[in-house]
GROMACS .gro file of C-alpha atoms in nm:
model
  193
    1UNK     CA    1   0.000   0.000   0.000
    2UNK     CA    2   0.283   0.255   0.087
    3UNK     CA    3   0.428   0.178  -0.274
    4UNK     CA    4   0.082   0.273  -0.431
    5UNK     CA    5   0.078   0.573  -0.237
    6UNK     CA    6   0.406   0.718  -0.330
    7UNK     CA    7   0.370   0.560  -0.709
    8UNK     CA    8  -0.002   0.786  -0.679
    9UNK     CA    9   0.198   1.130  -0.518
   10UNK     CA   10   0.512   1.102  -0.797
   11UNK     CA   11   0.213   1.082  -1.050
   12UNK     CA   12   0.001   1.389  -0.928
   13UNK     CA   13   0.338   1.554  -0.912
   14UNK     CA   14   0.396   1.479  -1.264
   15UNK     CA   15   0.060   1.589  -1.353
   16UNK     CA   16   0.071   1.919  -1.161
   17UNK     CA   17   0.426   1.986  -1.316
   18UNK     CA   18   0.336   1.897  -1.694
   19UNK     CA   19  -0.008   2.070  -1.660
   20UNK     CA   20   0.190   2.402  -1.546
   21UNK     CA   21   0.462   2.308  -1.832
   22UNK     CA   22   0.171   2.352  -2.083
   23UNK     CA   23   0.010   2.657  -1.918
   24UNK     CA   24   0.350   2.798  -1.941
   25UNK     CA   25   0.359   2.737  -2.297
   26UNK     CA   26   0.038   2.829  -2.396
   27UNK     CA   27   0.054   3.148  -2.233
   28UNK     CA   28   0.410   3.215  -2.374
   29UNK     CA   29   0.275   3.123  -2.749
   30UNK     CA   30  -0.062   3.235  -2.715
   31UNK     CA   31  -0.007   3.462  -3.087
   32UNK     CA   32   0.150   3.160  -3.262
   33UNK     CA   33  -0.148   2.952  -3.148
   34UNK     CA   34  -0.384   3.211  -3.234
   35UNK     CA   35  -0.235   3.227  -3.582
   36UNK     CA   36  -0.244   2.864  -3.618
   37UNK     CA   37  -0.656   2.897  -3.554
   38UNK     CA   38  -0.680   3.212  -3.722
   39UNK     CA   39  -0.471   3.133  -4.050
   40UNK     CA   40  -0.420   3.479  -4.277
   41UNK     CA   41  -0.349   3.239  -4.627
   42UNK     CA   42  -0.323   3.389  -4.939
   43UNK     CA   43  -0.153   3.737  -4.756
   44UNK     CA   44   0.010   3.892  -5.062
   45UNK     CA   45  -0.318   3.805  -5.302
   46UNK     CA   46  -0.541   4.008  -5.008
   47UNK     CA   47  -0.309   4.259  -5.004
   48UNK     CA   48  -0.325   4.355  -5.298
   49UNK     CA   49  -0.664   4.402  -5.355
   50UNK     CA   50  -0.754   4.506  -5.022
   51UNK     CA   51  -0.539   4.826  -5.146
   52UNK     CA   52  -0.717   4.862  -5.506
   53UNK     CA   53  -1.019   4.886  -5.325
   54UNK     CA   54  -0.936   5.065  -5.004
   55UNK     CA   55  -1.057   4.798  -4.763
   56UNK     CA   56  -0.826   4.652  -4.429
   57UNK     CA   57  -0.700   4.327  -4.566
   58UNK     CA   58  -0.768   4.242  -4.223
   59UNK     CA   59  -1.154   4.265  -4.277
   60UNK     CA   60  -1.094   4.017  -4.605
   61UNK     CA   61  -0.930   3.763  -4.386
   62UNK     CA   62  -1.188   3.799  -4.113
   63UNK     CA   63  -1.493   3.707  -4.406
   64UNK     CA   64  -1.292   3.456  -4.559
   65UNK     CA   65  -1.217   3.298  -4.218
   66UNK     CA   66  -1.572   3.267  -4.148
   67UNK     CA   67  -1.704   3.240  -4.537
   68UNK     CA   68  -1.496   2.938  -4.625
   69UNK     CA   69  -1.222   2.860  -4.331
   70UNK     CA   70  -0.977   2.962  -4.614
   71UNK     CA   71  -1.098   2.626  -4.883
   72UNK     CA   72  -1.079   2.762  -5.216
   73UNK     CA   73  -1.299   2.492  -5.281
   74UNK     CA   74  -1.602   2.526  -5.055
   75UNK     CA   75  -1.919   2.581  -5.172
   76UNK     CA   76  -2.238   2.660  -4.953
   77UNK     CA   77  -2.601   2.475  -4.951
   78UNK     CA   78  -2.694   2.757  -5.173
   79UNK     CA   79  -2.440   2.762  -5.377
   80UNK     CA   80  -2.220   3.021  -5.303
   81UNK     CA   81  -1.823   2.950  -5.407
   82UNK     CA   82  -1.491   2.990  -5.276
   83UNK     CA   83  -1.298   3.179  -5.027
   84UNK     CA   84  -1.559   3.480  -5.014
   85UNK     CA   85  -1.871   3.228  -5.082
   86UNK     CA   86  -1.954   3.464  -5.371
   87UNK     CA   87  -2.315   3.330  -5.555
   88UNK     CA   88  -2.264   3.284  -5.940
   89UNK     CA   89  -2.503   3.551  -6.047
   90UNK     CA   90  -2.355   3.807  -5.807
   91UNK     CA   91  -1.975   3.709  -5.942
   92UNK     CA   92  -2.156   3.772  -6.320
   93UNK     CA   93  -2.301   4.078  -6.191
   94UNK     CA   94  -1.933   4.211  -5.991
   95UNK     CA   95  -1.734   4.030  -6.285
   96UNK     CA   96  -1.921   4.293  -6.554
   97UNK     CA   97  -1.849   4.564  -6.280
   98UNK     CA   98  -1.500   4.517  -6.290
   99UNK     CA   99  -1.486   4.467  -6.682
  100UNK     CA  100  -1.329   4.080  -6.678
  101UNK     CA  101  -1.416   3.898  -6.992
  102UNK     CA  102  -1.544   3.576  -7.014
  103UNK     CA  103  -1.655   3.512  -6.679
  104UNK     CA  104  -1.705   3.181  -6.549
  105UNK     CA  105  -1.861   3.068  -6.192
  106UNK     CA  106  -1.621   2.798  -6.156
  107UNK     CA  107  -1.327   3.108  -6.144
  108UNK     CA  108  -1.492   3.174  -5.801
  109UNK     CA  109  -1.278   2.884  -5.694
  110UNK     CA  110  -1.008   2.984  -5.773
  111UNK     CA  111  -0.776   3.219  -5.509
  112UNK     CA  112  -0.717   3.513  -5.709
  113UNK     CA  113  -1.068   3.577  -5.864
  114UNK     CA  114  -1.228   3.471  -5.587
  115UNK     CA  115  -1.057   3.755  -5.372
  116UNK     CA  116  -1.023   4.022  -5.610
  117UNK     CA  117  -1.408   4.028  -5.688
  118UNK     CA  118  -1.514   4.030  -5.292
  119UNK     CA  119  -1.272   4.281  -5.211
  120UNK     CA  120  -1.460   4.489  -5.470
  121UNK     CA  121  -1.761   4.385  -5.360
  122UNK     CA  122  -1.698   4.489  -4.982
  123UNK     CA  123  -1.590   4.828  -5.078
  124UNK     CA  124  -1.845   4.873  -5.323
  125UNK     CA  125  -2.096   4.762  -5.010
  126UNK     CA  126  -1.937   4.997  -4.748
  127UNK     CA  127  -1.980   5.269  -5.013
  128UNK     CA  128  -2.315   5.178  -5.043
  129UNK     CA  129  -2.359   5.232  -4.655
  130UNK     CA  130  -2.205   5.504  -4.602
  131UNK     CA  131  -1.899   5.320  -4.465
  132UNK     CA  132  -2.135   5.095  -4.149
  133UNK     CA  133  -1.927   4.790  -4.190
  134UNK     CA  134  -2.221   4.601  -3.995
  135UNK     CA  135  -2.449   4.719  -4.277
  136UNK     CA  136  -2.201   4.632  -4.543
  137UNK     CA  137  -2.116   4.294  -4.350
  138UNK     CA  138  -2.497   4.203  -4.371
  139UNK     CA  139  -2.570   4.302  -4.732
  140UNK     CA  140  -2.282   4.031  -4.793
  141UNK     CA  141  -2.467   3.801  -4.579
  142UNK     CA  142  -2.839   3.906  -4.664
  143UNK     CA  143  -2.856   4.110  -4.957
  144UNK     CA  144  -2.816   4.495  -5.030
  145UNK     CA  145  -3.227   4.511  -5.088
  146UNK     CA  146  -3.283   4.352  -4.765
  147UNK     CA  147  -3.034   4.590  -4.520
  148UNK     CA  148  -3.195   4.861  -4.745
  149UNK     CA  149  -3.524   4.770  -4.614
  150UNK     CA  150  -3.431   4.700  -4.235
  151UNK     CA  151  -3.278   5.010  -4.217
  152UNK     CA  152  -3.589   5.219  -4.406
  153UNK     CA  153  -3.822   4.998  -4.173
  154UNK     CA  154  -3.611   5.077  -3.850
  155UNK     CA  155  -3.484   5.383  -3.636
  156UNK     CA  156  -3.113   5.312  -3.580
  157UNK     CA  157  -2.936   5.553  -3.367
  158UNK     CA  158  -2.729   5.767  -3.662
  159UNK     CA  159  -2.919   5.519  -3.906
  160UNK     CA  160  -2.670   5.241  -3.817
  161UNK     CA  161  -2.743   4.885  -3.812
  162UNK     CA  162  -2.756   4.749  -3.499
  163UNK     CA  163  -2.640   4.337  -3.534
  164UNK     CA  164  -2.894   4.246  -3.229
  165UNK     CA  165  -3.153   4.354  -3.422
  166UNK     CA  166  -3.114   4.230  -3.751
  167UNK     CA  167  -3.398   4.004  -3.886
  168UNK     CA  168  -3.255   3.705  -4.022
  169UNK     CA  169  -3.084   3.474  -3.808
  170UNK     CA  170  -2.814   3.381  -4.063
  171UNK     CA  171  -2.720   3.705  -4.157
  172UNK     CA  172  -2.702   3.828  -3.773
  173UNK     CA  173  -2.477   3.563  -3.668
  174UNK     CA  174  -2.203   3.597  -4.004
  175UNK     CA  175  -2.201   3.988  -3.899
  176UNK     CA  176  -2.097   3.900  -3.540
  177UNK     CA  177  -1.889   3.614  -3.619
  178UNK     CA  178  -1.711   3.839  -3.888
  179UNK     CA  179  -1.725   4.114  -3.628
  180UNK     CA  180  -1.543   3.888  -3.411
  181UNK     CA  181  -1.287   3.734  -3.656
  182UNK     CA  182  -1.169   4.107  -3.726
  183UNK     CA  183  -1.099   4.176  -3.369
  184UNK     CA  184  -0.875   3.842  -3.356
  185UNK     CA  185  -0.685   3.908  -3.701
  186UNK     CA  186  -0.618   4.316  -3.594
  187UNK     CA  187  -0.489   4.156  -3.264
  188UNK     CA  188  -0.283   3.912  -3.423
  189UNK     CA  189  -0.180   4.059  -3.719
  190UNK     CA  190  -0.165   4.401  -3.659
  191UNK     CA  191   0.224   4.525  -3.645
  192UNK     CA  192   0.293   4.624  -3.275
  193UNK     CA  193   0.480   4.936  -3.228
   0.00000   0.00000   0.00000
C-alpha cells in the first residue's frame, strides 16, 4: 500500500508539473497559437486588392475565415463558391463591374478571382452604406435590398445597423462572427509598435 501511495503522489506531481509546463507554454505562445486557428493564407493576393479597393486586408481575412475557413474549394447549400462564398449571379453581376471577360462561376474557386471580386464587392458595399461595416457585412450576408429595407423599416441611432436587431438569423450571426474574426486578425496581425 505505501508503494501505491508514493507511485499515486510522484504521479500527481507529474501531472501538476506537466499541466503548469503547458500553461507555461500556452501562455508564452498564445499569438502563434492564435495564428495557427486564425490562419491569414493567401496574404500577398489580399493585399493587394484590399489596397485597389481601399478595404483593411484584415476585414478580407476575417470574411474569408468565417465564409470558407480559407478552402478555395467550398461551396455553400446555396451555392455560393470559394474563399468569399460569392453566388454565381452576383460574381456575373461584380465580374461585368469590374470589366473581366469571359466570366465563369467555376473562377470563383479559384484564389485570385475569388478575392479580387469580394474585395470589390466589400468596398463597393461599405460605399453603399455610407462606410457601417455592420451594414455592409450584412448586405454580404443578406442582400443589399434587404439591409436597405431594415434600415428604411427601422430607427437606428445615426441610421446604423444594430447586429442584435437584424432580422434574419443567418445574416445576424455571419455579422458577429465576422465582427469577431476582425478583432482576432487586428490583434494578431496588426504590427505592434
Amino acid at each position: 500500500m505505501i508503494i501505491l501511495a508514493v507511485i499515486y503522489q510522484k504521479r500527481k506531481k507529474l501531472v501538476i508539473i506537466l499541466l503548469i509546463v503547458i500553461f507555461l507554454a500556452l501562455f508564452f505562445n498564445s499569438e502563434n497559437i492564435g495564428r495557427y486557428l486564425y490562419p491569414y493564407h493567401h496574404q500577398h493576393v489580399i493585399e493587394k486588392y484590399a489596397a485597389q479597393n481601399s478595404v483593411d486586408p484584415l476585414l478580407l481575412a476575417a470574411i474569408i475565415k468565417q465564409e470558407s475557413n480559407f478552402s478555395p474549394e467550398a461551396k455553400s447549400p446555396k451555392g455560393a463558391r470559394g474563399l468569399m462564398q460569392i453566388m454565381p449571379t452576383t460574381g456575373d453581376w461584380i465580374a461585368q463591374q469590374l470589366g473581366m471577360e469571359s466570366f465563369h462561376p467555376d473562377q470563383l474557386y479559384e484564389v485570385e478571382p475569388s478575392i479580387r471580386m469580394g474585395a470589390w464587392y466589400v468596398s463597393h458595399l461599405l460605399e453603399q452604406f455610407n462606410g457601417d461595416l455592420q451594414a455592409a457585412l450584412a448586405a454580404y450576408n443578406g442582400g443589399q435590398g434587404n439591409v436597405k429595407k431594415w434600415l428604411a423599416e427601422r430607427d437606428w441611432e445615426e441610421n446604423q445597423l444594430q447586429t442584435s436587431e437584424i432580422p434574419f438569423p443567418e445574416t445576424r450571426n455571419f455579422v458577429a462572427r465576422v465582427m469577431k474574426n476582425y478583432k482576432i486578425y487586428s490583434y494578431l496581425y496588426l504590427e505592434k509598435p
